[in-house]
Amino acid sequence: MGIVARAARTHQSGLRDRMLFTKVAEALTISGLAMPAVTLTRSVSDRHRYSATDRDAYTGIIAYCYDKANAERQLVIAGSDDDAEELRPTYASRTDACRQSRMAARAQRGEATYDFTLDEGRVDILPESPLTARGFKPDIDATPWLVKEVVDSLDDNSFGTRVQCEVKGEEF
């Protein structure tokens, strides 16, 4: 199973129960239709947490690949090489190095996260669904969110839902 999970990460895909590979953050159903959008208002969110990270942590990503024709290690840069993060492995081809550096740069762009808990659970909130927030801080309301993880809980008294969101990023 580990090799399949690694292949999914390599190709920017998510791993589902039935070994179906889908593009991460594509927000499409298995039939190719857009995931239903979710709107969350302040009145239904019992607890929430918003966190914004430092966007200037790194200015670029450096990856290395092996050039078989010249038998040498080559440098691949995504972004700027000033204060760049360096990826450890040496990749087999320039294509793999470019893909991995773009993925690492994309991961850094997750500049903010938004988590919330609903004491009244909602089964209509699904991973990969686009989410719009209304009635929160302007930073939260203005951000296009993508649902990353949904955890439903059921106890003797209630059915609740905890949701983690990330910024809906643009594809490279």
Backbone as JSON, one array per atom type, in Angstrom:
{
  "sequence": "MGIVARAARTHQSGLRDRMLFTKVAEALTISGLAMPAVTLTRSVSDRHRYSATDRDAYTGIIAYCYDKANAERQLVIAGSDDDAEELRPTYASRTDACRQSRMAARAQRGEATYDFTLDEGRVDILPESPLTARGFKPDIDATPWLVKEVVDSLDDNSFGTRVQCEVKGEEF",
  "N": [[0.82, -1.2, 0.0], [2.04, 1.19, 0.61], [3.62, 1.94, -1.61], [1.69, 2.62, -3.46], [0.48, 4.8, -2.23], [2.68, 6.52, -2.29], [2.96, 6.83, -5.06], [0.59, 8.19, -5.55], [1.09, 10.62, -4.19], [3.28, 11.52, -5.71], [2.11, 12.09, -8.16], [0.44, 14.18, -7.57], [-2.04, 13.41, -6.49], [-4.98, 12.26, -4.76], [-5.61, 9.58, -2.5], [-8.15, 7.25, -2.5], [-10.77, 5.04, -1.07], [-11.14, 3.0, -2.97], [-8.91, 2.87, -4.52], [-8.79, 4.92, -6.37], [-7.44, 7.43, -8.3], [-7.34, 10.85, -8.01], [-7.02, 14.25, -9.04], [-5.52, 16.44, -6.75], [-7.27, 18.97, -5.04], [-8.93, 19.47, -7.18], [-11.65, 19.44, -7.06], [-13.81, 17.88, -8.11], [-16.41, 15.51, -8.73], [-16.58, 11.88, -8.87], [-17.82, 11.38, -11.27], [-17.07, 13.51, -12.76], [-18.34, 15.93, -12.44], [-18.68, 19.21, -10.94], [-17.9, 19.59, -7.49], [-20.42, 20.02, -4.99], [-20.96, 23.3, -3.79], [-20.38, 24.73, -0.56], [-21.82, 26.81, 1.85], [-21.02, 28.62, 4.67], [-22.23, 30.15, 7.52], [-21.76, 32.55, 10.13], [-23.59, 32.16, 12.18], [-24.09, 29.41, 12.33], [-21.73, 28.21, 12.97], [-20.13, 26.92, 15.65], [-17.6, 26.87, 16.92], [-14.54, 28.19, 15.78], [-11.35, 28.36, 14.07], [-8.82, 30.33, 12.74], [-5.92, 30.55, 10.86], [-3.12, 32.18, 9.67], [-0.22, 31.86, 7.73], [3.27, 32.76, 7.38], [3.87, 34.14, 4.37], [6.25, 34.74, 3.18], [8.19, 32.92, 3.81], [9.88, 31.2, 2.26], [11.43, 31.94, -0.84], [11.57, 30.43, -3.06], [11.97, 27.13, -4.55], [14.4, 24.63, -4.63], [15.42, 21.96, -6.58], [17.03, 18.87, -7.51], [18.2, 17.06, -10.35], [19.23, 14.16, -12.21], [21.28, 14.2, -14.95], [21.52, 12.05, -17.44], [22.79, 11.97, -19.93], [25.0, 13.72, -19.77], [26.09, 12.84, -17.46], [25.82, 14.16, -14.92], [24.78, 16.11, -12.09], [21.97, 18.2, -12.09], [20.53, 21.44, -11.57], [17.29, 22.54, -10.63], [14.99, 25.14, -10.46], [12.2, 26.48, -8.83], [10.51, 29.4, -8.72], [12.34, 31.92, -7.01], [15.9, 31.83, -6.4], [16.88, 33.08, -4.18], [17.02, 32.74, -0.78], [15.88, 30.11, -0.89], [14.12, 26.99, -0.47], [15.6, 23.8, -0.23], [15.17, 20.76, -1.83], [15.71, 17.44, -0.76], [16.09, 14.85, -2.16], [17.63, 13.52, -5.19], [16.31, 13.67, -8.33], [15.18, 11.43, -10.95], [14.73, 12.47, -13.47], [14.55, 15.59, -15.33], [11.92, 16.38, -15.63], [10.61, 15.09, -13.46], [11.9, 16.4, -11.32], [11.09, 19.05, -11.77], [8.31, 18.75, -11.44], [8.18, 17.96, -8.71], [9.31, 20.21, -7.46], [7.44, 22.17, -8.14], [5.22, 21.12, -6.81], [6.08, 21.34, -4.14], [6.35, 24.11, -3.95], [3.7, 24.81, -4.33], [2.57, 23.7, -2.05], [3.58, 25.4, -0.13], [2.1, 27.62, -0.61], [-0.25, 27.33, 0.71], [-1.37, 29.43, 2.44], [-3.08, 29.96, 4.51], [-5.22, 28.49, 7.0], [-8.37, 27.16, 7.95], [-10.41, 26.11, 10.42], [-13.32, 24.6, 11.71], [-15.99, 23.82, 14.0], [-19.07, 22.22, 14.21], [-21.81, 21.92, 16.24], [-24.24, 20.92, 15.52], [-24.34, 18.48, 13.31], [-23.43, 18.25, 9.82], [-24.08, 16.51, 6.99], [-23.74, 17.15, 4.38], [-21.35, 18.38, 3.86], [-18.42, 17.78, 2.28], [-15.12, 16.37, 1.69], [-12.9, 18.15, -0.49], [-14.82, 19.88, -1.4], [-15.78, 23.14, -2.48], [-15.79, 25.97, -0.31], [-17.56, 28.66, 1.09], [-17.32, 31.33, 3.29], [-19.32, 33.33, 5.43], [-19.97, 36.29, 7.25], [-17.85, 36.28, 9.04], [-14.51, 37.33, 9.97], [-13.17, 39.82, 7.7], [-10.91, 38.79, 6.28], [-11.33, 36.02, 6.36], [-13.84, 35.73, 5.12], [-13.28, 36.69, 2.53], [-11.64, 34.82, 1.39], [-11.18, 32.12, -0.88], [-12.12, 28.98, -0.03], [-11.24, 25.5, 0.37], [-12.51, 22.43, 1.27], [-10.69, 20.34, 3.29], [-10.61, 18.21, 5.15], [-13.08, 16.23, 6.78], [-14.69, 15.4, 9.75], [-17.03, 13.51, 11.29], [-18.91, 13.22, 14.28], [-20.56, 11.21, 16.67], [-22.39, 11.05, 19.56], [-23.96, 10.25, 22.72], [-25.57, 12.47, 23.07], [-25.46, 14.2, 20.82], [-24.91, 14.94, 17.28], [-22.1, 15.85, 15.62], [-19.93, 17.92, 13.56], [-16.64, 18.31, 12.42], [-14.54, 20.4, 10.59], [-11.84, 20.89, 8.38], [-10.24, 23.35, 6.53], [-8.5, 24.58, 3.63], [-6.73, 27.09, 1.76], [-8.07, 27.58, -1.4], [-6.18, 26.77, -3.96], [-4.47, 27.9, -6.94], [-3.8, 26.08, -9.92], [-0.6, 25.12, -11.19]],
  "CA": [[0.0, 0.0, 0.0], [2.92, 2.35, 0.67], [4.05, 2.35, -2.95], [0.54, 3.26, -4.11], [0.37, 6.13, -1.61], [3.78, 7.32, -2.82], [2.61, 7.17, -6.45], [-0.46, 9.21, -5.47], [1.74, 11.9, -3.85], [4.12, 11.92, -6.82], [1.27, 12.61, -9.24], [-0.47, 15.16, -6.98], [-3.36, 12.79, -6.44], [-5.45, 11.78, -3.46], [-5.9, 8.15, -2.48], [-9.49, 6.97, -1.99], [-10.93, 3.64, -0.66], [-11.13, 2.05, -4.07], [-7.69, 3.08, -5.31], [-9.1, 5.86, -7.44], [-6.57, 8.59, -8.23], [-7.95, 12.09, -8.47], [-6.16, 15.41, -8.85], [-5.74, 17.15, -5.5], [-7.87, 20.3, -5.13], [-9.65, 19.62, -8.44], [-13.04, 19.66, -6.64], [-14.72, 17.22, -9.03], [-16.92, 14.22, -8.3], [-16.08, 10.78, -9.68], [-18.42, 11.48, -12.6], [-16.51, 14.67, -13.45], [-19.1, 17.15, -12.15], [-18.13, 20.03, -9.87], [-18.39, 19.29, -6.14], [-21.37, 21.04, -4.56], [-20.38, 24.34, -2.94], [-20.93, 24.82, 0.79], [-21.75, 28.14, 2.44], [-21.05, 28.56, 6.12], [-22.46, 31.46, 8.14], [-21.3, 32.66, 11.52], [-24.62, 31.7, 13.11], [-24.1, 27.95, 12.46], [-20.41, 27.75, 13.4], [-20.02, 27.04, 17.1], [-16.21, 27.21, 17.23], [-13.7, 28.21, 14.59], [-9.96, 28.8, 14.23], [-8.23, 30.81, 11.5], [-4.48, 30.71, 11.02], [-2.41, 32.61, 8.46], [1.22, 31.65, 7.87], [4.15, 33.73, 6.74], [3.99, 33.83, 2.94], [7.6, 35.02, 2.72], [9.11, 31.99, 4.45], [10.84, 30.87, 1.21], [11.14, 32.63, -2.1], [11.59, 29.46, -4.15], [12.27, 25.73, -4.25], [15.49, 24.09, -5.44], [15.43, 20.5, -6.7], [18.12, 18.38, -8.34], [17.93, 15.89, -11.17], [20.43, 13.57, -12.77], [21.33, 14.24, -16.41], [22.23, 10.83, -17.85], [23.63, 12.22, -21.11], [26.26, 14.36, -19.35], [26.48, 12.21, -16.2], [26.01, 15.17, -13.88], [23.61, 16.55, -11.33], [21.53, 19.51, -12.54], [19.71, 22.24, -10.67], [15.99, 23.0, -11.12], [14.5, 26.13, -9.5], [10.84, 27.01, -8.97], [10.54, 30.67, -8.0], [13.64, 32.59, -6.94], [16.86, 31.07, -5.6], [17.19, 33.82, -2.95], [16.36, 32.14, 0.37], [15.06, 29.02, -1.4], [14.16, 25.71, 0.22], [16.24, 22.81, -1.07], [14.63, 19.41, -1.68], [16.84, 16.54, -0.52], [16.42, 13.79, -3.13], [17.99, 13.81, -6.58], [15.27, 13.01, -9.12], [15.67, 10.7, -12.11], [14.65, 13.28, -14.7], [14.23, 17.01, -15.15], [10.46, 16.44, -15.49], [10.29, 14.74, -12.06], [12.4, 17.48, -10.45], [10.19, 20.2, -11.96], [7.03, 18.42, -10.82], [8.33, 17.98, -7.26], [9.54, 21.58, -7.0], [6.15, 22.86, -8.24], [4.37, 20.63, -5.72], [6.56, 21.92, -2.89], [5.99, 25.53, -3.99], [2.25, 24.88, -4.15], [2.29, 23.41, -0.65], [3.89, 26.6, 0.64], [1.09, 28.64, -0.86], [-1.36, 27.16, 1.62], [-1.02, 30.5, 3.36], [-4.02, 30.06, 5.63], [-6.1, 27.36, 7.27], [-9.6, 27.53, 8.65], [-11.05, 24.93, 11.01], [-14.51, 24.94, 12.48], [-16.75, 22.71, 14.58], [-20.51, 22.44, 14.26], [-22.46, 21.01, 17.17], [-25.25, 20.25, 14.69], [-23.6, 17.93, 12.19], [-23.91, 18.43, 8.44], [-23.57, 15.45, 6.13], [-23.55, 17.67, 3.03], [-20.0, 18.92, 3.73], [-17.56, 16.68, 1.83], [-13.77, 16.77, 1.3], [-12.71, 18.7, -1.83], [-15.9, 20.82, -1.74], [-15.47, 24.56, -2.27], [-16.53, 26.5, 0.82], [-17.63, 30.12, 1.23], [-17.65, 31.75, 4.65], [-20.05, 34.6, 5.5], [-20.19, 36.82, 8.59], [-16.66, 36.17, 9.87], [-13.57, 38.42, 9.67], [-13.03, 40.04, 6.26], [-9.91, 37.87, 5.71], [-11.94, 34.69, 6.22], [-14.92, 35.83, 4.13], [-12.76, 36.97, 1.19], [-10.78, 33.73, 0.94], [-11.85, 30.94, -1.45], [-11.7, 27.82, 0.75], [-11.47, 24.14, -0.11], [-12.61, 21.53, 2.42], [-9.59, 19.38, 3.27], [-10.96, 17.03, 5.95], [-14.35, 16.3, 7.51], [-14.82, 14.35, 10.75], [-18.32, 13.53, 11.96], [-18.89, 12.51, 15.57], [-21.88, 10.9, 17.19], [-22.36, 10.58, 20.94], [-25.3, 10.07, 23.29], [-26.34, 13.72, 23.06], [-25.49, 15.0, 19.58], [-24.17, 14.61, 16.07], [-21.33, 17.04, 15.3], [-19.02, 17.87, 12.41], [-15.43, 19.14, 12.48], [-14.09, 20.58, 9.21], [-10.58, 21.6, 8.16], [-10.19, 23.93, 5.18], [-7.28, 25.24, 3.19], [-6.98, 28.04, 0.68], [-8.24, 26.95, -2.71], [-5.05, 27.28, -4.74], [-4.48, 27.83, -8.41], [-2.92, 25.05, -10.47], [0.55, 25.68, -11.91]],
  "C": [[0.86, 1.25, 0.0], [3.35, 2.84, -0.69], [2.92, 3.05, -3.7], [0.35, 4.66, -3.54], [1.47, 7.05, -2.12], [3.5, 7.75, -4.26], [1.54, 8.26, -6.47], [0.15, 10.58, -5.15], [2.57, 12.42, -5.02], [3.31, 12.58, -7.92], [0.22, 13.59, -8.74], [-1.9, 14.63, -6.94], [-3.69, 12.4, -5.01], [-5.79, 10.31, -3.57], [-7.25, 7.93, -1.83], [-9.62, 5.48, -1.67], [-10.74, 2.66, -1.81], [-9.96, 2.26, -5.01], [-7.95, 3.96, -6.53], [-8.19, 7.08, -7.27], [-7.31, 9.79, -8.8], [-6.96, 13.22, -8.23], [-6.52, 16.1, -7.55], [-6.28, 18.54, -5.81], [-8.6, 20.53, -6.45], [-11.13, 19.89, -8.2], [-14.05, 19.12, -7.65], [-15.19, 15.9, -8.42], [-16.34, 13.13, -9.2], [-16.64, 10.81, -11.1], [-17.93, 12.7, -13.37], [-17.27, 15.97, -13.23], [-18.44, 17.91, -11.01], [-18.74, 19.63, -8.53], [-19.37, 20.37, -5.73], [-20.7, 22.02, -3.59], [-21.1, 24.38, -1.6], [-20.78, 26.27, 1.25], [-21.92, 28.0, 3.94], [-21.24, 29.97, 6.67], [-22.04, 31.41, 9.6], [-22.31, 32.05, 12.49], [-24.62, 30.18, 13.29], [-22.76, 27.39, 12.92], [-20.25, 27.99, 14.89], [-18.61, 27.46, 17.53], [-15.44, 27.23, 15.92], [-12.3, 28.71, 14.94], [-9.41, 29.15, 12.85], [-6.75, 31.03, 11.76], [-3.87, 31.09, 9.69], [-0.92, 32.45, 8.7], [1.99, 32.72, 7.13], [4.37, 33.34, 5.28], [5.42, 34.0, 2.44], [8.63, 34.07, 3.33], [10.22, 31.57, 3.47], [10.43, 31.59, -0.05], [11.13, 31.67, -3.28], [11.92, 28.07, -3.63], [13.38, 25.29, -5.19], [15.39, 22.57, -5.41], [16.58, 20.11, -7.62], [17.64, 17.18, -9.14], [19.25, 15.39, -11.74], [20.31, 13.57, -14.29], [22.17, 13.06, -16.88], [23.17, 11.08, -19.02], [24.99, 12.8, -20.72], [26.8, 13.79, -18.04], [26.78, 13.24, -15.11], [24.67, 15.54, -13.25], [23.25, 17.97, -11.78], [20.57, 20.14, -11.55], [18.42, 22.66, -11.35], [15.43, 23.94, -10.05], [13.07, 26.52, -9.84], [10.8, 28.28, -8.12], [11.92, 31.28, -8.07], [14.61, 31.76, -6.1], [17.36, 31.84, -4.38], [16.39, 33.19, -1.82], [15.39, 31.02, -0.05], [15.2, 27.77, -0.52], [14.74, 24.69, -0.74], [15.65, 21.43, -0.79], [15.79, 18.43, -1.64], [17.11, 15.54, -1.63], [16.89, 14.35, -4.47], [17.03, 13.0, -7.44], [15.85, 12.44, -10.41], [15.65, 11.53, -13.39], [14.32, 14.73, -14.36], [12.72, 17.19, -14.95], [10.04, 16.14, -14.06], [10.72, 15.85, -11.11], [11.51, 18.71, -10.56], [8.86, 19.95, -11.27], [7.12, 18.52, -9.29], [8.56, 19.39, -6.73], [8.25, 22.39, -7.09], [5.21, 22.43, -7.13], [4.78, 21.25, -4.39], [6.22, 23.41, -2.83], [4.5, 25.7, -3.75], [1.87, 24.63, -2.7], [2.57, 24.63, 0.23], [2.82, 27.66, 0.47], [-0.15, 28.45, -0.01], [-1.19, 28.15, 2.76], [-1.94, 30.59, 4.56], [-4.81, 28.76, 5.77], [-7.28, 27.87, 8.09], [-10.26, 26.25, 9.11], [-12.28, 25.38, 11.77], [-15.22, 23.67, 12.94], [-18.21, 23.12, 14.64], [-21.1, 21.44, 15.24], [-23.63, 20.29, 16.52], [-24.55, 19.79, 13.43], [-24.26, 18.2, 10.84], [-23.27, 17.38, 7.55], [-23.31, 15.94, 4.71], [-22.16, 18.27, 2.82], [-19.06, 17.75, 3.45], [-16.16, 17.2, 1.53], [-13.73, 17.17, -0.17], [-13.84, 19.64, -2.26], [-15.41, 22.25, -1.57], [-16.35, 25.1, -1.15], [-16.44, 28.02, 0.83], [-18.05, 30.44, 2.64], [-18.31, 33.12, 4.6], [-20.22, 35.01, 6.95], [-19.02, 36.68, 9.54], [-15.78, 37.41, 9.61], [-13.47, 38.6, 8.16], [-12.02, 39.1, 5.59], [-10.5, 36.49, 5.45], [-13.0, 34.72, 5.11], [-14.4, 35.99, 2.7], [-11.95, 35.82, 0.6], [-11.6, 32.61, 0.31], [-11.3, 29.68, -0.77], [-12.01, 26.52, 0.04], [-11.48, 23.23, 1.12], [-11.53, 20.46, 2.27], [-9.96, 18.09, 3.99], [-12.26, 17.27, 6.7], [-14.39, 15.11, 8.47], [-16.16, 14.53, 11.43], [-18.2, 12.76, 13.26], [-20.33, 12.34, 16.06], [-21.71, 10.4, 18.62], [-23.79, 10.47, 21.44], [-26.18, 11.3, 23.14], [-26.45, 14.41, 21.71], [-24.7, 14.37, 18.45], [-23.44, 15.89, 15.67], [-20.42, 16.82, 14.11], [-17.86, 18.82, 12.65], [-14.86, 19.19, 11.07], [-12.78, 21.35, 9.2], [-10.58, 22.07, 6.71], [-8.82, 24.51, 4.91], [-7.64, 26.2, 2.07], [-7.07, 27.29, -0.63], [-7.2, 27.56, -3.63], [-5.27, 27.16, -6.22], [-3.49, 26.77, -8.85], [-1.8, 25.71, -11.25], [0.42, 25.42, -13.39]]
}
